Amino acid sequence: MNAAIRAATRSALAKKFEMVGIIGGYQGILDKNFKPLKTSDMGNIIQRGGTILKTGRCPQFVDAKYRKIAAQNLKEQDISALICIGGDGSMRGALDLWDDHKIPSIGIPGSIDNDVFGTDFSIGFDTAVNTATDAIDKIRDTAFSHDRLFIVEVMGHETGHIALEVGLACGAEEIFIPENPVTVDDAIQHIKRSLERGKASSILVTAEGKKPGRAYDLAEAIRKKSGFDAKICILGHIQRGGSPTARDRVLASRMGATSIEALLRGNCTAMVGIQNGEMVLVPLKDVTTKKKKLNTNLIKLARVLST
Ligand code: F6P
């Protein structure tokens, strides 16, 4: 996200606009937590994880009463347009501000879950996938040396984008994702087949599902049905931090710069996305009402490669 803030700020300043950072997301608008941004504030941040502007969930923003206060606060500060970086909740807030108060907003998808409609990738996904892949490579050393079965749980909220890419990248024996349910019996058969051909260690990757802890349920079900004892690793928030990959920094830089171009061209309610390598603008209406599909080719590929 810092790379996107840097790109948007420096692009705006280059065009002689002023840029104001809102500290803490939508809550920051309600709390009047504003900070003018200078080009020097953008130094030494591109390599940092998280966001220098801080963020948070703001449940009040679904209430029109609070959005009215937000609109007044923005007007008081002479803020004429917003750049909103975040997931589907942030995009919904931006659309509502436009619908209710005609405050132009350009969204930038920032979510490790990669579940935002209209973009092939959102900022943070590549870093999260690489972090989890690196962790599982390390876990595999123990799995192999000690002939063990591991279940590794990755983040992703209610989607399997992270689990699928990580599972593929790590050569997981089975990948459990909400979009393509694999049964416990399938997994047990898979482990047995591996044992028969002399492979005594297996790694199963699971998406967290509705809430973290799914790996424990899976391990219990596998133990009850087969007697196999699985070690559990829940990778958790390490996936949401750390220095972003070069790919994420470049994506965020492109999106940040494109967000300013979009505003200057008069766009009022769109999200910047990347589709087939190109920057695109997607109406916020679509972003907030359509569901992003998982790449089912990857599911098939993972299945073939993990036999
Ligand atoms: O939406 C991003 C995400 O990291 C999900 O993958 C995860 O379920 C959730 O946020 C965790 O949120 P929190 O840090 O608020 O518990």
mmCIF file with all atom_site columns, C-alpha atoms in Angstrom, residues 57 86-89 91 109-125 155-162 179 208-209 271 286-294:
data_model
loop_
_atom_site.group_PDB
_atom_site.id
_atom_site.type_symbol
_atom_site.label_atom_id
_atom_site.label_alt_id
_atom_site.label_comp_id
_atom_site.label_asym_id
_atom_site.label_entity_id
_atom_site.label_seq_id
_atom_site.pdbx_PDB_ins_code
_atom_site.Cartn_x
_atom_site.Cartn_y
_atom_site.Cartn_z
_atom_site.occupancy
_atom_site.B_iso_or_equiv
_atom_site.pdbx_formal_charge
_atom_site.auth_seq_id
_atom_site.auth_comp_id
_atom_site.auth_asym_id
_atom_site.auth_atom_id
_atom_site.pdbx_PDB_model_num
ATOM 1  C CA . ARG A 1 57  ? -12.352 -1.311  9.737   1.00 0.00 ? 57  ARG A CA 1
ATOM 2  C CA . GLY A 1 86  ? -8.517  -1.478  0.196   1.00 0.00 ? 86  GLY A CA 1
ATOM 3  C CA . GLY A 1 87  ? -10.765 -4.454  -0.347  1.00 0.00 ? 87  GLY A CA 1
ATOM 4  C CA . ASP A 1 88  ? -14.445 -4.685  -1.204  1.00 0.00 ? 88  ASP A CA 1
ATOM 5  C CA . GLY A 1 89  ? -15.531 -2.853  1.981   1.00 0.00 ? 89  GLY A CA 1
ATOM 6  C CA . MET A 1 91  ? -14.798 0.129   -2.493  1.00 0.00 ? 91  MET A CA 1
ATOM 7  C CA . PRO A 1 109 ? -7.513  -2.800  -4.801  1.00 0.00 ? 109 PRO A CA 1
ATOM 8  C CA . GLY A 1 110 ? -5.388  -3.569  -1.755  1.00 0.00 ? 110 GLY A CA 1
ATOM 9  C CA . SER A 1 111 ? -6.090  -6.996  -0.289  1.00 0.00 ? 111 SER A CA 1
ATOM 10 C CA . ILE A 1 112 ? -3.939  -10.063 0.209   1.00 0.00 ? 112 ILE A CA 1
ATOM 11 C CA . ASP A 1 113 ? -7.073  -12.141 -0.474  1.00 0.00 ? 113 ASP A CA 1
ATOM 12 C CA . ASN A 1 114 ? -7.112  -11.146 -4.176  1.00 0.00 ? 114 ASN A CA 1
ATOM 13 C CA . ASP A 1 115 ? -10.892 -11.414 -4.145  1.00 0.00 ? 115 ASP A CA 1
ATOM 14 C CA . VAL A 1 116 ? -11.720 -7.951  -5.503  1.00 0.00 ? 116 VAL A CA 1
ATOM 15 C CA . PHE A 1 117 ? -13.754 -8.098  -8.711  1.00 0.00 ? 117 PHE A CA 1
ATOM 16 C CA . GLY A 1 118 ? -12.359 -6.390  -11.816 1.00 0.00 ? 118 GLY A CA 1
ATOM 17 C CA . THR A 1 119 ? -8.658  -6.911  -11.306 1.00 0.00 ? 119 THR A CA 1
ATOM 18 C CA . ASP A 1 120 ? -6.457  -9.922  -11.902 1.00 0.00 ? 120 ASP A CA 1
ATOM 19 C CA . PHE A 1 121 ? -4.336  -8.959  -8.902  1.00 0.00 ? 121 PHE A CA 1
ATOM 20 C CA . SER A 1 122 ? -4.732  -6.793  -5.844  1.00 0.00 ? 122 SER A CA 1
ATOM 21 C CA . ILE A 1 123 ? -1.849  -5.228  -3.948  1.00 0.00 ? 123 ILE A CA 1
ATOM 22 C CA . GLY A 1 124 ? -0.419  -7.534  -1.291  1.00 0.00 ? 124 GLY A CA 1
ATOM 23 C CA . PHE A 1 125 ? -1.465  -10.829 -2.843  1.00 0.00 ? 125 PHE A CA 1
ATOM 24 C CA . MET A 1 155 ? -5.421  -16.662 4.967   1.00 0.00 ? 155 MET A CA 1
ATOM 25 C CA . GLY A 1 156 ? -7.929  -15.611 2.344   1.00 0.00 ? 156 GLY A CA 1
ATOM 26 C CA . HIS A 1 157 ? -11.100 -14.867 4.252   1.00 0.00 ? 157 HIS A CA 1
ATOM 27 C CA . GLU A 1 158 ? -13.853 -16.837 2.477   1.00 0.00 ? 158 GLU A CA 1
ATOM 28 C CA . THR A 1 159 ? -11.922 -17.367 -0.745  1.00 0.00 ? 159 THR A CA 1
ATOM 29 C CA . GLY A 1 160 ? -9.200  -19.735 -1.873  1.00 0.00 ? 160 GLY A CA 1
ATOM 30 C CA . HIS A 1 161 ? -7.013  -17.517 -4.076  1.00 0.00 ? 161 HIS A CA 1
ATOM 31 C CA . ILE A 1 162 ? -4.042  -17.576 -1.687  1.00 0.00 ? 162 ILE A CA 1
ATOM 32 C CA . GLU A 1 179 ? -14.706 -22.812 -4.142  1.00 0.00 ? 179 GLU A CA 1
ATOM 33 C CA . GLU A 1 208 ? -8.924  -20.524 6.492   1.00 0.00 ? 208 GLU A CA 1
ATOM 34 C CA . GLY A 1 209 ? -12.573 -20.543 5.407   1.00 0.00 ? 209 GLY A CA 1
ATOM 35 C CA . MET A 1 271 ? -11.464 1.307   -9.392  1.00 0.00 ? 271 MET A CA 1
ATOM 36 C CA . ASP A 1 286 ? -19.428 -3.623  -10.779 1.00 0.00 ? 286 ASP A CA 1
ATOM 37 C CA . VAL A 1 287 ? -16.662 -4.019  -8.232  1.00 0.00 ? 287 VAL A CA 1
ATOM 38 C CA . THR A 1 288 ? -19.140 -4.002  -5.369  1.00 0.00 ? 288 THR A CA 1
ATOM 39 C CA . THR A 1 289 ? -21.817 -6.197  -6.910  1.00 0.00 ? 289 THR A CA 1
ATOM 40 C CA . LYS A 1 290 ? -19.941 -8.848  -8.886  1.00 0.00 ? 290 LYS A CA 1
ATOM 41 C CA . LYS A 1 291 ? -18.001 -11.778 -7.549  1.00 0.00 ? 291 LYS A CA 1
ATOM 42 C CA . LYS A 1 292 ? -14.490 -12.524 -8.696  1.00 0.00 ? 292 LYS A CA 1
ATOM 43 C CA . LYS A 1 293 ? -14.032 -16.058 -9.999  1.00 0.00 ? 293 LYS A CA 1
ATOM 44 C CA . LEU A 1 294 ? -11.184 -18.317 -9.081  1.00 0.00 ? 294 LEU A CA 1
#
